[in-house]
Each structure stands twice: as structure tokens, then as C-alpha cells.
CSV table of N, CA and C in Angstrom, one decimal:
chain,number,residue,atom,x,y,z
A,1,GLN,N,-9.8,56.2,-20.4
A,1,GLN,CA,-10.0,54.7,-20.8
A,1,GLN,C,-8.8,53.9,-20.8
A,2,VAL,N,-8.7,52.9,-20.1
A,2,VAL,CA,-7.5,52.0,-20.1
A,2,VAL,C,-8.0,50.6,-20.1
A,3,GLN,N,-7.2,49.9,-21.0
A,3,GLN,CA,-7.4,48.5,-21.1
A,3,GLN,C,-6.3,47.6,-20.5
A,4,LEU,N,-6.6,46.6,-19.8
A,4,LEU,CA,-5.5,45.8,-19.1
A,4,LEU,C,-5.7,44.4,-19.5
A,5,VAL,N,-4.6,43.7,-20.0
A,5,VAL,CA,-4.7,42.4,-20.4
A,5,VAL,C,-3.5,41.6,-19.6
A,6,GLU,N,-4.0,40.7,-18.8
A,6,GLU,CA,-3.1,39.8,-18.0
A,6,GLU,C,-2.6,38.6,-18.9
A,7,SER,N,-1.5,38.2,-18.5
A,7,SER,CA,-0.9,36.9,-19.2
A,7,SER,C,0.1,36.3,-18.3
A,8,GLY,N,0.5,35.0,-18.5
A,8,GLY,CA,1.5,34.4,-17.8
A,8,GLY,C,1.0,33.4,-16.7
A,9,GLY,N,-0.3,33.2,-16.4
A,9,GLY,CA,-0.7,32.4,-15.5
A,9,GLY,C,-0.6,30.9,-15.9
A,10,GLY,N,-0.6,29.8,-15.1
A,10,GLY,CA,-0.5,28.6,-15.4
A,10,GLY,C,-0.4,27.7,-14.2
A,11,VAL,N,0.1,26.5,-14.3
A,11,VAL,CA,0.1,25.6,-13.1
A,11,VAL,C,1.7,25.3,-12.8
A,12,VAL,N,1.9,25.5,-11.5
A,12,VAL,CA,3.3,25.3,-11.1
A,12,VAL,C,3.2,24.5,-9.7
A,13,GLN,N,4.4,23.8,-9.4
A,13,GLN,CA,4.5,23.1,-8.1
A,13,GLN,C,4.9,24.1,-7.0
A,14,ALA,N,4.6,23.7,-5.8
A,14,ALA,CA,4.8,24.6,-4.7
A,14,ALA,C,6.4,24.7,-4.6
A,15,GLY,N,6.8,26.0,-4.3
A,15,GLY,CA,8.2,26.3,-4.2
A,15,GLY,C,8.7,26.8,-5.6
A,16,GLY,N,7.9,26.7,-6.7
A,16,GLY,CA,8.3,27.2,-7.9
A,16,GLY,C,8.0,28.7,-8.1
A,17,SER,N,8.3,29.3,-9.4
A,17,SER,CA,8.1,30.5,-9.7
A,17,SER,C,7.3,30.8,-10.9
A,18,LEU,N,6.7,31.9,-11.1
A,18,LEU,CA,5.9,32.2,-12.2
A,18,LEU,C,6.0,33.8,-12.3
A,19,ARG,N,5.9,34.3,-13.5
A,19,ARG,CA,5.9,35.7,-13.9
A,19,ARG,C,4.7,36.1,-14.6
A,20,LEU,N,3.9,37.0,-14.0
A,20,LEU,CA,2.7,37.4,-14.7
A,20,LEU,C,3.0,38.8,-15.4
A,21,SER,N,2.3,39.1,-16.4
A,21,SER,CA,2.5,40.4,-17.2
A,21,SER,C,1.1,41.0,-17.2
A,22,CYS,N,1.1,42.4,-17.3
A,22,CYS,CA,-0.2,43.1,-17.5
A,22,CYS,C,0.2,44.2,-18.4
A,23,ALA,N,-0.4,44.0,-19.6
A,23,ALA,CA,-0.1,45.0,-20.6
A,23,ALA,C,-1.3,46.0,-20.7
A,24,ALA,N,-1.0,47.4,-20.5
A,24,ALA,CA,-1.9,48.5,-20.6
A,24,ALA,C,-1.9,49.2,-21.8
A,25,SER,N,-3.1,49.6,-22.3
A,25,SER,CA,-3.3,50.3,-23.5
A,25,SER,C,-4.5,51.4,-23.2
A,26,GLY,N,-4.4,52.2,-24.2
A,26,GLY,CA,-5.5,53.3,-24.1
A,26,GLY,C,-4.9,54.6,-23.5
A,27,ARG,N,-5.7,55.3,-22.7
A,27,ARG,CA,-5.3,56.5,-22.2
A,27,ARG,C,-4.6,56.3,-20.8
A,28,THR,N,-3.3,55.9,-20.8
A,28,THR,CA,-2.6,55.6,-19.7
A,28,THR,C,-1.7,56.8,-19.0
A,29,PHE,N,-1.8,58.0,-19.6
A,29,PHE,CA,-1.1,59.0,-19.1
A,29,PHE,C,-1.4,59.6,-17.8
A,30,SER,N,-2.5,59.3,-17.4
A,30,SER,CA,-3.0,60.0,-16.1
A,30,SER,C,-3.0,58.9,-15.0
A,31,THR,N,-2.5,57.7,-15.3
A,31,THR,CA,-2.5,56.6,-14.2
A,31,THR,C,-1.7,57.1,-13.0
A,32,THR,N,-2.2,56.9,-11.9
A,32,THR,CA,-1.7,57.1,-10.6
A,32,THR,C,-1.2,56.1,-9.8
A,33,GLY,N,-1.7,54.9,-10.0
A,33,GLY,CA,-1.3,53.6,-9.5
A,33,GLY,C,-1.7,52.4,-10.1
A,34,MET,N,-0.8,51.4,-10.0
A,34,MET,CA,-1.4,50.1,-10.6
A,34,MET,C,-0.9,49.0,-9.6
A,35,GLY,N,-1.6,47.9,-9.8
A,35,GLY,CA,-1.3,46.8,-8.9
A,35,GLY,C,-2.0,45.4,-9.2
A,36,TRP,N,-1.8,44.5,-8.4
A,36,TRP,CA,-2.3,43.1,-8.6
A,36,TRP,C,-3.2,42.7,-7.4
A,37,PHE,N,-4.3,42.2,-7.7
A,37,PHE,CA,-5.2,41.7,-6.7
A,37,PHE,C,-5.4,40.1,-7.1
A,38,ARG,N,-5.9,39.3,-6.2
A,38,ARG,CA,-6.3,37.9,-6.4
A,38,ARG,C,-7.5,37.4,-5.8
A,39,GLN,N,-8.1,36.5,-6.4
A,39,GLN,CA,-9.2,35.9,-5.8
A,39,GLN,C,-9.3,34.4,-5.8
A,40,ALA,N,-9.2,33.8,-4.7
A,40,ALA,CA,-9.2,32.3,-4.5
A,40,ALA,C,-10.6,31.8,-4.5
A,41,PRO,N,-10.7,30.5,-4.9
A,41,PRO,CA,-12.1,29.9,-4.9
A,41,PRO,C,-12.7,30.1,-3.6
A,42,GLY,N,-14.1,30.6,-3.6
A,42,GLY,CA,-14.8,30.7,-2.3
A,42,GLY,C,-14.4,31.9,-1.4
A,43,LYS,N,-13.5,32.7,-1.9
A,43,LYS,CA,-13.0,33.8,-1.1
A,43,LYS,C,-13.3,35.1,-1.9
A,44,GLU,N,-13.1,36.2,-1.0
A,44,GLU,CA,-13.2,37.5,-1.6
A,44,GLU,C,-11.9,37.9,-2.4
A,45,ARG,N,-11.9,38.8,-3.2
A,45,ARG,CA,-10.8,39.4,-3.9
A,45,ARG,C,-10.0,40.2,-2.8
A,46,GLU,N,-8.6,40.0,-2.9
A,46,GLU,CA,-7.8,40.5,-1.9
A,46,GLU,C,-6.5,41.2,-2.6
A,47,PHE,N,-6.1,42.2,-2.0
A,47,PHE,CA,-5.0,43.1,-2.4
A,47,PHE,C,-3.6,42.2,-2.3
A,48,VAL,N,-2.8,42.4,-3.3
A,48,VAL,CA,-1.5,41.7,-3.4
A,48,VAL,C,-0.4,42.7,-3.3
A,49,VAL,N,-0.4,43.6,-4.2
A,49,VAL,CA,0.7,44.7,-4.2
A,49,VAL,C,0.2,45.8,-5.3
A,50,ILE,N,0.6,47.0,-4.8
A,50,ILE,CA,0.5,48.3,-5.5
A,50,ILE,C,1.6,49.0,-5.8
A,51,ILE,N,1.8,49.5,-7.0
A,51,ILE,CA,2.9,50.5,-7.1
A,51,ILE,C,2.3,51.9,-7.5
A,52,ILE,N,2.9,52.9,-6.8
A,52,ILE,CA,2.5,54.2,-7.0
A,52,ILE,C,3.3,54.6,-8.3
A,53,TRP,N,2.5,55.0,-9.4
A,53,TRP,CA,3.2,55.4,-10.6
A,53,TRP,C,4.2,56.3,-10.7
A,54,ASN,N,4.0,57.5,-10.1
A,54,ASN,CA,5.0,58.6,-10.1
A,54,ASN,C,6.3,58.3,-9.5
A,55,SER,N,6.3,57.7,-8.3
A,55,SER,CA,7.3,57.5,-7.4
A,55,SER,C,8.0,56.2,-7.7
A,56,GLY,N,7.2,55.2,-8.0
A,56,GLY,CA,7.6,53.9,-8.1
A,56,GLY,C,7.6,53.2,-6.8
A,57,SER,N,7.1,53.8,-5.7
A,57,SER,CA,7.0,53.1,-4.3
A,57,SER,C,6.0,52.1,-4.5
A,58,THR,N,6.2,51.0,-3.8
A,58,THR,CA,5.4,49.9,-3.6
A,58,THR,C,4.9,49.4,-2.2
A,59,ASP,N,3.8,48.7,-2.2
A,59,ASP,CA,3.2,48.3,-1.1
A,59,ASP,C,2.7,46.9,-1.2
A,60,TYR,N,3.1,46.0,-0.4
A,60,TYR,CA,2.9,44.6,-0.5
A,60,TYR,C,2.0,44.0,0.6
A,61,ALA,N,1.1,43.1,0.2
A,61,ALA,CA,0.4,42.5,1.3
A,61,ALA,C,1.3,41.6,2.2
A,62,ASP,N,1.0,41.4,3.4
A,62,ASP,CA,1.9,40.6,4.4
A,62,ASP,C,2.1,39.2,3.7
A,63,SER,N,1.1,38.7,3.3
A,63,SER,CA,1.2,37.3,2.8
A,63,SER,C,2.0,37.0,1.7
A,64,VAL,N,2.4,38.0,0.9
A,64,VAL,CA,3.4,37.9,-0.3
A,64,VAL,C,4.6,38.5,-0.1
A,65,LYS,N,4.8,39.4,0.9
A,65,LYS,CA,6.0,40.2,1.0
A,65,LYS,C,7.3,39.2,1.2
A,66,GLY,N,8.3,39.6,0.3
A,66,GLY,CA,9.4,38.8,0.4
A,66,GLY,C,9.5,37.6,-0.6
A,67,ARG,N,8.2,37.5,-1.3
A,67,ARG,CA,8.2,36.4,-2.2
A,67,ARG,C,7.8,36.9,-3.5
A,68,PHE,N,6.9,38.0,-3.7
A,68,PHE,CA,6.4,38.6,-4.8
A,68,PHE,C,7.1,39.8,-5.1
A,69,THR,N,7.3,40.1,-6.3
A,69,THR,CA,8.0,41.5,-6.6
A,69,THR,C,7.2,42.2,-7.8
A,70,ILE,N,6.8,43.3,-7.8
A,70,ILE,CA,6.0,44.1,-8.7
A,70,ILE,C,7.1,44.9,-9.5
A,71,SER,N,7.2,45.0,-10.8
A,71,SER,CA,8.0,45.8,-11.6
A,71,SER,C,7.2,46.4,-12.8
A,72,ARG,N,7.9,47.3,-13.5
A,72,ARG,CA,7.3,47.9,-14.7
A,72,ARG,C,8.3,48.2,-15.8
A,73,ASP,N,7.7,48.2,-16.9
A,73,ASP,CA,8.4,48.5,-18.1
A,73,ASP,C,7.6,49.7,-18.8
A,74,ASN,N,8.1,50.9,-18.5
A,74,ASN,CA,7.3,52.1,-19.1
A,74,ASN,C,7.2,52.1,-20.7
A,75,ALA,N,8.3,51.7,-21.3
A,75,ALA,CA,8.4,51.7,-22.7
A,75,ALA,C,7.3,50.7,-23.3
A,76,LYS,N,7.1,49.7,-22.6
A,76,LYS,CA,6.1,48.5,-23.1
A,76,LYS,C,4.7,48.8,-22.4
A,77,ASN,N,4.7,49.8,-21.6
A,77,ASN,CA,3.3,49.9,-20.9
A,77,ASN,C,2.9,48.7,-20.3
A,78,THR,N,3.9,48.0,-19.7
A,78,THR,CA,3.6,46.8,-18.9
A,78,THR,C,4.1,46.7,-17.5
A,79,VAL,N,3.2,46.0,-16.7
A,79,VAL,CA,3.6,45.8,-15.3
A,79,VAL,C,3.7,44.3,-15.1
A,80,TYR,N,4.7,43.8,-14.2
A,80,TYR,CA,4.9,42.5,-14.0
A,80,TYR,C,4.7,42.1,-12.5
A,81,LEU,N,4.5,40.9,-12.2
A,81,LEU,CA,4.5,40.2,-10.9
A,81,LEU,C,5.3,39.1,-10.9
A,82,GLN,N,6.5,39.2,-10.4
A,82,GLN,CA,7.4,38.0,-10.2
A,82,GLN,C,6.9,37.3,-9.0
A,83,MET,N,6.6,36.0,-9.1
A,83,MET,CA,6.1,35.2,-7.9
A,83,MET,C,7.1,34.1,-7.8
A,84,ASN,N,7.8,34.2,-6.5
A,84,ASN,CA,8.8,33.3,-6.1
A,84,ASN,C,8.2,32.3,-4.9
A,85,SER,N,8.8,31.2,-4.7
A,85,SER,CA,8.4,30.4,-3.5
A,85,SER,C,6.9,30.1,-3.3
A,86,LEU,N,6.3,29.9,-4.4
A,86,LEU,CA,4.8,29.8,-4.5
A,86,LEU,C,4.3,28.7,-3.5
A,87,LYS,N,3.1,29.0,-3.0
A,87,LYS,CA,2.6,28.1,-2.0
A,87,LYS,C,1.1,27.7,-2.6
A,88,PRO,N,0.6,26.6,-2.2
A,88,PRO,CA,-0.8,26.2,-2.7
A,88,PRO,C,-1.8,27.4,-2.3
A,89,GLU,N,-1.5,28.1,-1.2
A,89,GLU,CA,-2.4,29.2,-0.7
A,89,GLU,C,-2.4,30.4,-1.8
A,90,ASP,N,-1.5,30.3,-2.7
A,90,ASP,CA,-1.4,31.4,-3.6
A,90,ASP,C,-2.3,31.1,-4.9
A,91,THR,N,-2.9,30.0,-4.8
A,91,THR,CA,-3.7,29.5,-6.1
A,91,THR,C,-4.9,30.6,-6.0
A,92,ALA,N,-5.2,31.1,-7.2
A,92,ALA,CA,-6.2,32.2,-7.3
A,92,ALA,C,-6.2,32.7,-8.7
A,93,VAL,N,-7.2,33.4,-9.0
A,93,VAL,CA,-7.2,34.2,-10.3
A,93,VAL,C,-6.6,35.6,-10.0
A,94,TYR,N,-5.6,35.9,-10.6
A,94,TYR,CA,-4.9,37.2,-10.4
A,94,TYR,C,-5.3,38.2,-11.4
A,95,TYR,N,-5.6,39.4,-10.8
A,95,TYR,CA,-6.3,40.5,-11.5
A,95,TYR,C,-5.2,41.7,-11.6
A,96,CYS,N,-5.0,42.2,-12.8
A,96,CYS,CA,-4.2,43.5,-12.8
A,96,CYS,C,-5.3,44.8,-12.6
A,97,ALA,N,-4.9,45.7,-12.0
A,97,ALA,CA,-5.8,46.9,-11.8
A,97,ALA,C,-4.9,48.1,-11.9
A,98,ALA,N,-5.7,49.3,-12.3
A,98,ALA,CA,-5.0,50.6,-12.4
A,98,ALA,C,-6.0,51.6,-11.9
A,99,ALA,N,-5.4,52.7,-11.4
A,99,ALA,CA,-6.2,53.7,-10.9
A,99,ALA,C,-5.9,55.0,-11.5
A,100,LYS,N,-6.8,55.8,-11.9
A,100,LYS,CA,-6.5,57.3,-12.4
A,100,LYS,C,-7.1,58.2,-11.2
A,101,ASN,N,-7.6,57.7,-10.1
A,101,ASN,CA,-8.1,58.6,-9.1
A,101,ASN,C,-6.9,58.9,-8.2
A,102,GLY,N,-7.0,59.9,-7.3
A,102,GLY,CA,-6.0,60.2,-6.4
A,102,GLY,C,-6.3,59.8,-5.0
A,103,LEU,N,-7.0,58.7,-4.7
A,103,LEU,CA,-7.5,58.3,-3.5
A,103,LEU,C,-6.3,57.8,-2.6
A,104,GLY,N,-5.3,57.2,-3.3
A,104,GLY,CA,-4.1,56.7,-2.5
A,104,GLY,C,-4.3,55.3,-2.1
A,105,LEU,N,-3.2,54.8,-1.4
A,105,LEU,CA,-3.0,53.4,-1.1
A,105,LEU,C,-4.1,52.9,-0.2
A,106,ARG,N,-4.7,53.6,0.7
A,106,ARG,CA,-5.7,53.1,1.6
A,106,ARG,C,-6.8,52.8,0.8
A,107,ALA,N,-7.3,53.5,-0.1
A,107,ALA,CA,-8.5,53.1,-0.9
A,107,ALA,C,-8.2,52.1,-1.9
A,108,TRP,N,-7.0,52.3,-2.6
A,108,TRP,CA,-6.6,51.3,-3.7
A,108,TRP,C,-6.5,49.9,-3.1
A,109,ARG,N,-5.9,49.7,-1.9
A,109,ARG,CA,-5.7,48.4,-1.4
A,109,ARG,C,-7.0,47.7,-1.2
A,110,ARG,N,-8.1,48.5,-1.0
A,110,ARG,CA,-9.4,48.0,-0.7
A,110,ARG,C,-10.1,47.7,-2.0
A,111,GLY,N,-9.5,48.0,-3.1
A,111,GLY,CA,-10.0,47.6,-4.4
A,111,GLY,C,-10.6,49.0,-5.2
A,112,GLY,N,-10.2,50.1,-4.6
A,112,GLY,CA,-10.9,51.3,-5.2
A,112,GLY,C,-10.0,51.7,-6.5
A,113,MET,N,-10.0,50.8,-7.4
A,113,MET,CA,-9.2,51.0,-8.6
A,113,MET,C,-10.3,51.3,-9.8
A,114,ASP,N,-9.8,51.9,-10.8
A,114,ASP,CA,-10.7,52.3,-11.9
A,114,ASP,C,-10.9,51.4,-13.0
A,115,TYR,N,-9.8,50.6,-13.2
A,115,TYR,CA,-9.7,49.7,-14.4
A,115,TYR,C,-9.2,48.2,-13.9
A,116,TRP,N,-9.9,47.3,-14.4
A,116,TRP,CA,-9.5,45.9,-14.2
A,116,TRP,C,-9.2,45.1,-15.3
A,117,GLY,N,-8.4,44.1,-15.3
A,117,GLY,CA,-8.2,43.1,-16.4
A,117,GLY,C,-9.1,41.9,-16.1
A,118,LYS,N,-9.2,41.0,-17.0
A,118,LYS,CA,-10.1,39.8,-16.8
A,118,LYS,C,-9.5,38.8,-16.0
A,119,GLY,N,-8.2,38.9,-15.7
A,119,GLY,CA,-7.7,37.9,-14.8
A,119,GLY,C,-6.9,36.8,-15.5
A,120,THR,N,-6.0,36.3,-14.7
A,120,THR,CA,-5.2,35.0,-15.2
A,120,THR,C,-5.1,34.0,-14.1
A,121,LEU,N,-5.3,32.7,-14.3
A,121,LEU,CA,-5.4,31.7,-13.2
A,121,LEU,C,-4.0,31.2,-13.0
A,122,VAL,N,-3.8,31.3,-11.8
A,122,VAL,CA,-2.4,30.7,-11.2
A,122,VAL,C,-2.8,29.5,-10.3
A,123,THR,N,-2.4,28.3,-10.7
A,123,THR,CA,-2.6,27.1,-9.8
A,123,THR,C,-1.2,26.5,-9.3
A,124,VAL,N,-1.2,26.4,-7.8
A,124,VAL,CA,0.1,26.0,-7.4
A,124,VAL,C,-0.3,24.6,-6.7
A,125,SER,N,0.3,23.5,-7.1
A,125,SER,CA,0.1,22.2,-6.6
A,125,SER,C,1.1,22.0,-5.5
A,126,SER,N,0.6,21.0,-4.7
A,126,SER,CA,1.6,20.6,-3.5
A,126,SER,C,2.1,19.4,-3.7
């Protein structure tokens, strides 16, 4: 059982930056991967980035590669998403997710995660 709580969402102008946080609690010891997803109005949820917990290896969606960076603070049980050079197209509710399964990136990228936060809204104005 893992609980995830996102924070840091808000309104920013295009070209600006924002840092999201995801605090994890509960039984986090068996976590195999964590990541961020987003859902824009009228669109389906999409993969943003995933970090493989043991190795720290990361995988980014092409749409955010070079602009977004995922990081973690093990002591604080927190994962972050640093978002730079934001575009209006980045406007969405951002969700933190965690996996305890061993399905791997292929499944995780498609949303095959075990736990989800409630999301935090990011609005990028032009």
C-alpha cells in the first residue's frame, strides 16, 4: 500500500519553469518504478517520464525530453519533476504514479502502474 500526494502545480507563462513534488508514504520498500503522467482537457492520460527505482535509469516522452527532468530524494521519499521551457501544450493535470509490479517500462509507459496520486493542475499561458 502506497499513498502518493502531488504538489507544486500552478499557473505559469510560456517559457517559464515549475517544479512538481510527489511525496510517497506507506509500504514503499518494494517500489520498482515511479513516474509522472498527465492528462490535458479532452485528451487521454499520457506518459511523461518514468524512473526505474533500483538503477535510477529514466525514460522520457519525446514531447518533454530535454525540458523536463525527474529526480528523487530517497530520504524524503519524494520524487520531483522539474519542468522548464514550458509550453501551452503542457497544460494538464499531472499525476504521480508508482509501480510494485515487475512489468517494466513497456507496460509502465502505458499506465500499468499500481498506485496513483490525485493530480496537480499545471496551466501554461501563452
